[in-house]
C-alpha positions as semicolon CSV with decimal commas, in nm:
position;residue;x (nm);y (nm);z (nm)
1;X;-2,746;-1,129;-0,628
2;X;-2,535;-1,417;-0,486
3;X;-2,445;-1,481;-0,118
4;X;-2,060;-1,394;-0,209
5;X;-2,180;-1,053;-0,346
6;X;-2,410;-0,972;-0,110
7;X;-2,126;-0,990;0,162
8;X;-1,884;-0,810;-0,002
9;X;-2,135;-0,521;-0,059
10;X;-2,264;-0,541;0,274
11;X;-1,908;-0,540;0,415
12;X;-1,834;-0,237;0,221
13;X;-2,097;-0,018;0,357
14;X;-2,022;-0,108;0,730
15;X;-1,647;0,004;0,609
16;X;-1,788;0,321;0,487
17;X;-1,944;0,392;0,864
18;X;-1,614;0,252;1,007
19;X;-1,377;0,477;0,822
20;X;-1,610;0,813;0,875
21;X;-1,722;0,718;1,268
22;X;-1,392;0,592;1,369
23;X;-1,324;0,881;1,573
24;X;-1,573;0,705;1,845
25;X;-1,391;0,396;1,812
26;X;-1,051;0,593;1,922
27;X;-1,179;0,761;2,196
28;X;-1,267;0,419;2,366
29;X;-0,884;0,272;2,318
30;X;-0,753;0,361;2,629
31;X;-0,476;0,636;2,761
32;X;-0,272;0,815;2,543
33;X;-0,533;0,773;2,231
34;X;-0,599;1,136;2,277
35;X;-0,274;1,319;2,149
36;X;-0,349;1,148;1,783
37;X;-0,608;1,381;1,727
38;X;-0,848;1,071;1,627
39;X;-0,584;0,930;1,401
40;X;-0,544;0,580;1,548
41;X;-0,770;0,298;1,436
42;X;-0,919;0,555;1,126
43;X;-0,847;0,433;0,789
44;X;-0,806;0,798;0,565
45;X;-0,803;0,744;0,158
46;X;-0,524;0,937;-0,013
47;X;-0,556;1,127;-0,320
48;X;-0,253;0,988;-0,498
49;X;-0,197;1,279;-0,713
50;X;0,025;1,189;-1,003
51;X;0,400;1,291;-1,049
52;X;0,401;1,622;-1,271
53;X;0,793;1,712;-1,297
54;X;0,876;1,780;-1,605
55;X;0,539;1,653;-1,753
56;X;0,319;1,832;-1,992
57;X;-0,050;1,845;-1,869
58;X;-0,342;1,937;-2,079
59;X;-0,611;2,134;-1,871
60;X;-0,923;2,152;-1,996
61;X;-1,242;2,322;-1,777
62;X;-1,553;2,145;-1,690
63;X;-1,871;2,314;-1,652
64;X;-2,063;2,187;-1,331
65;X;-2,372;2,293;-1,219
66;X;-2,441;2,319;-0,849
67;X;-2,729;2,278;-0,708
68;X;-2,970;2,480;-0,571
69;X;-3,010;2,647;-0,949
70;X;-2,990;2,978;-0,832
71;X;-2,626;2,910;-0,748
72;X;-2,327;3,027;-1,001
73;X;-2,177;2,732;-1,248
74;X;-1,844;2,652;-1,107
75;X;-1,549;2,581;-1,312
76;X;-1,376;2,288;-1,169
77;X;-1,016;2,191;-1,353
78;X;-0,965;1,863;-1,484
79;X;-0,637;1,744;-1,589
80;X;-0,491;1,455;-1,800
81;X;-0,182;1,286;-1,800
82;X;0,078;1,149;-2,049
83;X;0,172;0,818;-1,982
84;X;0,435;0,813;-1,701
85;X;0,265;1,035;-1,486
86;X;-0,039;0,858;-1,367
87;X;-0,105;0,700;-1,040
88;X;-0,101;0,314;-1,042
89;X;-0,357;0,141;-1,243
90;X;-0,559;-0,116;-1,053
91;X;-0,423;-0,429;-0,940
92;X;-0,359;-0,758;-0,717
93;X;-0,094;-0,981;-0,619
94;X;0,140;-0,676;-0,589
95;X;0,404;-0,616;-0,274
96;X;0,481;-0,266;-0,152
97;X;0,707;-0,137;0,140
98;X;0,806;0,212;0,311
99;X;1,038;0,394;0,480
100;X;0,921;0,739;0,642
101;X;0,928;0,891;0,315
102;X;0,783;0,687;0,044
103;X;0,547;0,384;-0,015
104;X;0,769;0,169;-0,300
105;X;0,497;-0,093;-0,483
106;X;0,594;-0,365;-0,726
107;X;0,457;-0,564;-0,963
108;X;0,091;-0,659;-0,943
109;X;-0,198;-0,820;-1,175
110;X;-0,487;-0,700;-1,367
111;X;-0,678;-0,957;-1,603
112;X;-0,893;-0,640;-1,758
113;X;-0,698;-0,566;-2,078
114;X;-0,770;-0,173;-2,073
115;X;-0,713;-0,142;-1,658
116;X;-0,341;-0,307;-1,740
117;X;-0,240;-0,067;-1,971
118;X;-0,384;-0,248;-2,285
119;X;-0,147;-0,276;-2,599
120;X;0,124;-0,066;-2,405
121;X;0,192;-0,273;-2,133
122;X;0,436;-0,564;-2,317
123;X;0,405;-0,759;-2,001
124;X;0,022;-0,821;-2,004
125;X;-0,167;-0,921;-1,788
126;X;0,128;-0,849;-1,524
127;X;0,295;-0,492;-1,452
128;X;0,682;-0,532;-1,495
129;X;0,750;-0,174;-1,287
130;X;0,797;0,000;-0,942
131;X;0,627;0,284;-0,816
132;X;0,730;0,579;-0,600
133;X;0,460;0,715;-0,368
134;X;0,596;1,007;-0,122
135;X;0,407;1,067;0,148
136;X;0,485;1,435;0,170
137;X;0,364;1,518;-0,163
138;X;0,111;1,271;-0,256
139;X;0,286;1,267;-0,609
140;X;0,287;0,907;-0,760
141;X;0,609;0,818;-1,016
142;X;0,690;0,512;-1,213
143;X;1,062;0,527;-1,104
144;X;1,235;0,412;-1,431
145;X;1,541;0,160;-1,338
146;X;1,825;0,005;-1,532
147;X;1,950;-0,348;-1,464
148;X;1,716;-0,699;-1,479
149;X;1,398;-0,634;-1,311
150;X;1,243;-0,992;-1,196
151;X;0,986;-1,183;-1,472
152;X;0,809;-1,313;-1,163
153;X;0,575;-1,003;-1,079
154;X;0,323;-1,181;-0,820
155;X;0,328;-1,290;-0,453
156;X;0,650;-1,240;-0,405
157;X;0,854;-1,183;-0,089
158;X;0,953;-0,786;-0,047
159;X;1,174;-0,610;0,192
160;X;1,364;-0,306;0,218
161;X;1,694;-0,251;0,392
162;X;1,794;0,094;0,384
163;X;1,780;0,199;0,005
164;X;1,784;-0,172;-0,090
165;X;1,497;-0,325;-0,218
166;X;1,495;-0,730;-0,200
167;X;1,294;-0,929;-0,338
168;X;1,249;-1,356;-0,332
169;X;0,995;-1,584;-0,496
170;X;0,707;-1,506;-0,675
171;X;0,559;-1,620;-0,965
172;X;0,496;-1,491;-1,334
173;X;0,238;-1,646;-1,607
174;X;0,101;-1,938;-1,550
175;X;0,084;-1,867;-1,197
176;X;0,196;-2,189;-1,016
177;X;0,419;-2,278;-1,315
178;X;0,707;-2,037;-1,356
179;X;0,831;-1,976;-0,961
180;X;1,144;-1,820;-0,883
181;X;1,408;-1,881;-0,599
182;X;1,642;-1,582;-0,685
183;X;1,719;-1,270;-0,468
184;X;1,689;-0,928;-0,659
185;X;1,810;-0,599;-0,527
186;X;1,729;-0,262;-0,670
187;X;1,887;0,082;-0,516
188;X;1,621;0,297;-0,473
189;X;1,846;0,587;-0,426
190;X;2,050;0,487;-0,768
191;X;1,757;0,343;-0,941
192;X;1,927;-0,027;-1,044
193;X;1,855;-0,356;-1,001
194;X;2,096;-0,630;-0,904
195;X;2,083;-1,026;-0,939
196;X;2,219;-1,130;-0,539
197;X;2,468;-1,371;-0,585
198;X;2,363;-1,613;-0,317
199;X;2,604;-1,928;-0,128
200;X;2,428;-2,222;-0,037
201;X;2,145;-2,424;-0,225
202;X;1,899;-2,193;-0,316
203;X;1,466;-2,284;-0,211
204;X;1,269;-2,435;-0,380
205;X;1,057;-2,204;-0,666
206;X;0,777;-2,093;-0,427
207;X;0,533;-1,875;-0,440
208;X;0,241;-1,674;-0,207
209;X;0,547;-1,852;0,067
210;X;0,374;-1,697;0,493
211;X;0,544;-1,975;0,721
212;X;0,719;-1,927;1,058
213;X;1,084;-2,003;1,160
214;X;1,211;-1,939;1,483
215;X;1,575;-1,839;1,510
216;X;1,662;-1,961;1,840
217;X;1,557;-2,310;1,841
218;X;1,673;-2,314;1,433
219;X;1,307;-2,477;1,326
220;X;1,013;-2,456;1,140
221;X;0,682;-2,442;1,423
222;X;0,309;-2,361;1,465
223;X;0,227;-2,119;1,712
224;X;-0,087;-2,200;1,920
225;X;-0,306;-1,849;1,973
226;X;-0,499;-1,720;2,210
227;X;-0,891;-1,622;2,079
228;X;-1,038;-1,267;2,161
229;X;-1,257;-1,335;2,486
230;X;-1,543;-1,250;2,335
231;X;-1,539;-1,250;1,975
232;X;-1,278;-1,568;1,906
233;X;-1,047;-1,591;1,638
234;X;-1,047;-1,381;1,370
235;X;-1,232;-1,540;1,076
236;X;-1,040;-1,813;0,866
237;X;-0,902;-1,610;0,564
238;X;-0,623;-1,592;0,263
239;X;-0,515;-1,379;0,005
240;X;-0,477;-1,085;0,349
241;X;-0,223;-0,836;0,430
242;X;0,001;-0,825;0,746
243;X;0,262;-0,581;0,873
244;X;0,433;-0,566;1,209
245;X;0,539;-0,299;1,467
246;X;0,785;-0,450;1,699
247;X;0,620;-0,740;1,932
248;X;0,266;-0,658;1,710
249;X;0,118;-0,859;1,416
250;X;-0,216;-0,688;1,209
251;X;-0,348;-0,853;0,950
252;X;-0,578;-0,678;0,712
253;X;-0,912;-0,811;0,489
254;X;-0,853;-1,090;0,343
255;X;-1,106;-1,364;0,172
256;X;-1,242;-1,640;0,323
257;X;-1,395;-1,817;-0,027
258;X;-1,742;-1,689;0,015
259;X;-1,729;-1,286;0,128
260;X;-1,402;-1,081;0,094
261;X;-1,335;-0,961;0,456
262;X;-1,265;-0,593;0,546
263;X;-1,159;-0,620;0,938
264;X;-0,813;-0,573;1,113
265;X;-0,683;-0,808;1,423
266;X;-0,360;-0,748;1,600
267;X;-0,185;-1,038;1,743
268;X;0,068;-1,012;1,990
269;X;0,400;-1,215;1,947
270;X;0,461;-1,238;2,305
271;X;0,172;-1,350;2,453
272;X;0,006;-1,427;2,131
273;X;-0,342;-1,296;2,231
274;X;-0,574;-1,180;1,922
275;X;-0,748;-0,844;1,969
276;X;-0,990;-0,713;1,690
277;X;-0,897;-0,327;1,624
278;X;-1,250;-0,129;1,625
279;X;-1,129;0,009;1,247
280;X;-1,274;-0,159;0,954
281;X;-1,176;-0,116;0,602
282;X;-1,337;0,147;0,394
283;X;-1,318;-0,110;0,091
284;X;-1,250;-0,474;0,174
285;X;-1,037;-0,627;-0,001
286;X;-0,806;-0,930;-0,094
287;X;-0,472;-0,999;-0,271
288;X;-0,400;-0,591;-0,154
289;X;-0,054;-0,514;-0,021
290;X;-0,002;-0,340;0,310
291;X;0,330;-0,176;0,417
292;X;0,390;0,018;0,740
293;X;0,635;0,336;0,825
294;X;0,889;0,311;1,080
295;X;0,666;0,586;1,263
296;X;0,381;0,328;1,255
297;X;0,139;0,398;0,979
298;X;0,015;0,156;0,744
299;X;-0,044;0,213;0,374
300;X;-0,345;-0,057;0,219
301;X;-0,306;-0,024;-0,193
302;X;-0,496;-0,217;-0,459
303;X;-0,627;-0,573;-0,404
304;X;-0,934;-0,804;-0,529
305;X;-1,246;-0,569;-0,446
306;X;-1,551;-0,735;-0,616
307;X;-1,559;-1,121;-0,641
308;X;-1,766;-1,165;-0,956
309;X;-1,650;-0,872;-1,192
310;X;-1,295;-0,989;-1,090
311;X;-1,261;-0,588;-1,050
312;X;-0,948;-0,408;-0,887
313;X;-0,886;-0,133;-0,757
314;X;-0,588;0,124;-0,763
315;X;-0,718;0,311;-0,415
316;X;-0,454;0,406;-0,126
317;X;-0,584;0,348;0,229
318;X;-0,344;0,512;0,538
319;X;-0,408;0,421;0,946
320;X;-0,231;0,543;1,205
321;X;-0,127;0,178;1,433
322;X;0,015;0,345;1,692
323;X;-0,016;0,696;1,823
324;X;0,176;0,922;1,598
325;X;0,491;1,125;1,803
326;X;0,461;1,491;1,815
327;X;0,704;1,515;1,519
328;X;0,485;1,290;1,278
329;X;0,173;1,511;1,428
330;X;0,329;1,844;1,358
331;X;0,529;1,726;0,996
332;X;0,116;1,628;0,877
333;X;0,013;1,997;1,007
334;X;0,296;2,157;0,864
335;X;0,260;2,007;0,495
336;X;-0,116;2,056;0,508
337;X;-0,069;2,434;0,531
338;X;0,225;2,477;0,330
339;X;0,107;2,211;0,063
340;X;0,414;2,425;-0,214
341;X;0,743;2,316;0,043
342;X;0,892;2,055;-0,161
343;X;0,899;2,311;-0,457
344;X;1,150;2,505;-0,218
345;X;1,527;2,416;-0,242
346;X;1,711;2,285;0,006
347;X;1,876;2,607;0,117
348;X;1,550;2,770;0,134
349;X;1,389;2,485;0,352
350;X;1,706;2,473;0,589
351;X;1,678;2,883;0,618
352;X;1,318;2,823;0,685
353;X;1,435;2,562;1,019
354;X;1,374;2,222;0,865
355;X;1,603;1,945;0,992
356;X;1,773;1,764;0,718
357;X;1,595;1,446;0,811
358;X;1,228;1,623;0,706
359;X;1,372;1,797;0,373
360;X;1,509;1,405;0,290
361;X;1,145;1,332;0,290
362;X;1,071;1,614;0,050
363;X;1,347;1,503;-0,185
């Protein structure tokens, strides 16, 4: 086993101990950490369960034995999907965003011909589609647009403003080689994408693009930072995630050419002081995407998770950055013991005392 391996594997088991023992790690993060219920700092995997509208499942039963012997066989359901209504296969290089209701990813890259959809997937070895994941549900759906989607399908810039999706730069096959410096716009709500008709000369064709530009003084800078007192700076990295919540930076695994890194820092923009969060990833990873909700969770999907297979992964990680408000608290309760609500209609969920803001989420 090689040095690179080693590390990764090793880093993955002391993520496995950080995700299941983070509850210890809250309790020392100072007032207010309480209310969350252990939430903050605690990575939680999500089930993903695929979109079923309208789908036809086949069901077939699965004898399992449990153990001791003496026990009775218990039938345990296990369904497969027509294509459509799957969860995400496996990828890198991919972007995602969210509002309070969904996670929207795009694009991505999987070199494993039957992981990337194999002779049905035109756009091999890239994924030419956006995904749909509502956090209410945990449904996945391949939201089917009209309009010209962007060619370039890799580390590209992604925002969303309101139910506009924009995205910059990227790159498609050979990376490096075919960059583009356009601005595309799909409506989430109407499902269509938009080339941005843009003034001005446009960028050059970049790709993978993370510099810093500050507004007031109207130039490009590098920001001096101030090391953790004890540990230092966080460990010299690429190919990482990083989200903000209003004056706070966290970037998130990463690889630093030898092991493939699995901890979160937070850097603030004001003093610019590093702290190391006592979370650490379940599954490190590289070339993931990370997204975080207005209410302050963060969503970790897919990335780079073993160095010499080259294997992906399609998992979906969620941590709670800040302490969750009593409404985000009480909307997790409420969905986990009335799992059937966004079956309901809308007059039946407004009879029932939802605010029209909550059923939005369901819709």
């Amino acid at each position: 086993m090689s040095a690179a391996e080693g590390g990764w594997d090793g880093n993955r088991r002391r993520g496995g101990a950080g995700g299941s023992g983070s509850g210890g790690g809250c309790s020392g993060d100072g007032p207010g950490a309480a209310p969350a219920g252990g939430l903050l700092n605690r990575f939680v995997q999500l089930p993903g369960r695929p979109h079923l509208a309208g789908s036809k499942k086949k069901i077939r039963l699965v004898l399992i034995r449990r153990f001791p012997r003496s026990r009775p066989i218990l039938k345990v359901r296990k369904r497969s999907f027509r294509a459509g209504h799957r969860a995400p296969p496996a990828r890198s290089g991919h972007r995602c965003v969210a509002d309070n209701a969904n996670l929207y990813v795009f694009g991505g890259y999987n070199p494993d011909y039957d992981e990337s959809g194999g002779p049905e997937n035109e756009d091999y070895p890239l994924f030419r589609e956006l995904w749909r994941y509502n956090f209410a549900t945990g449904a996945w759906h391949q939201m089917g647009t009209e309009g010209y989607m962007p060619r370039e399908l890799a580390s590209m810039s992604l925002v969303l403003h309101g139910n506009n999706l924009l995205v910059f730069g990227g790159t498609g096959i050979p990376f490096g080689e075919s960059n583009g410096n356009d601005v595309h716009v799909c409506n989430v709500k109407y499902k269509r994408w938009a080339l941005l008709s843009c003034r001005g000369k446009k960028p050059n064709r970049i790709y993978g693009q993370i510099h810093a530009y500050n507004l007031e003084t109207n130039t490009w800078e590098e920001i001096a930072t101030r090391p953790h007192e004890k540990i230092g700076f966080p460990a010299a990295r690429r190919c990482h995630s990083c989200v903000q919540i209003k004056n706070d930076v966290f970037v998130c695994g990463g690889y630093n050419g030898e092991v493939i890194l699995g901890d979160i820092w937070k850097l603030n923009l004001q003093t610019f002081q590093w702290v190391k969060l006592p979370a650490v990833m379940p599954e490190p990873v590289y070339f993931h995407c990370a997204a975080v909700t207005p209410a302050g969770c963060m969503y970790v999907h897919g990335g780079v998770v073993n160095i010499h297979e080259n294997k992906r992964t399609g998992s979906l990680f969620k941590m709670w950055l800040v302490v969750p408000s009593l409404l985000e608290l009480s909307w997790e309760k409420l969905l986990g013991f009335f799992p059937h609500l966004a079956t309901l209609s809308r007059s039946q969920l407004l009879h029932l005392g939802l605010t029209q803001g909550l059923i939005e989420r369901l819709k």
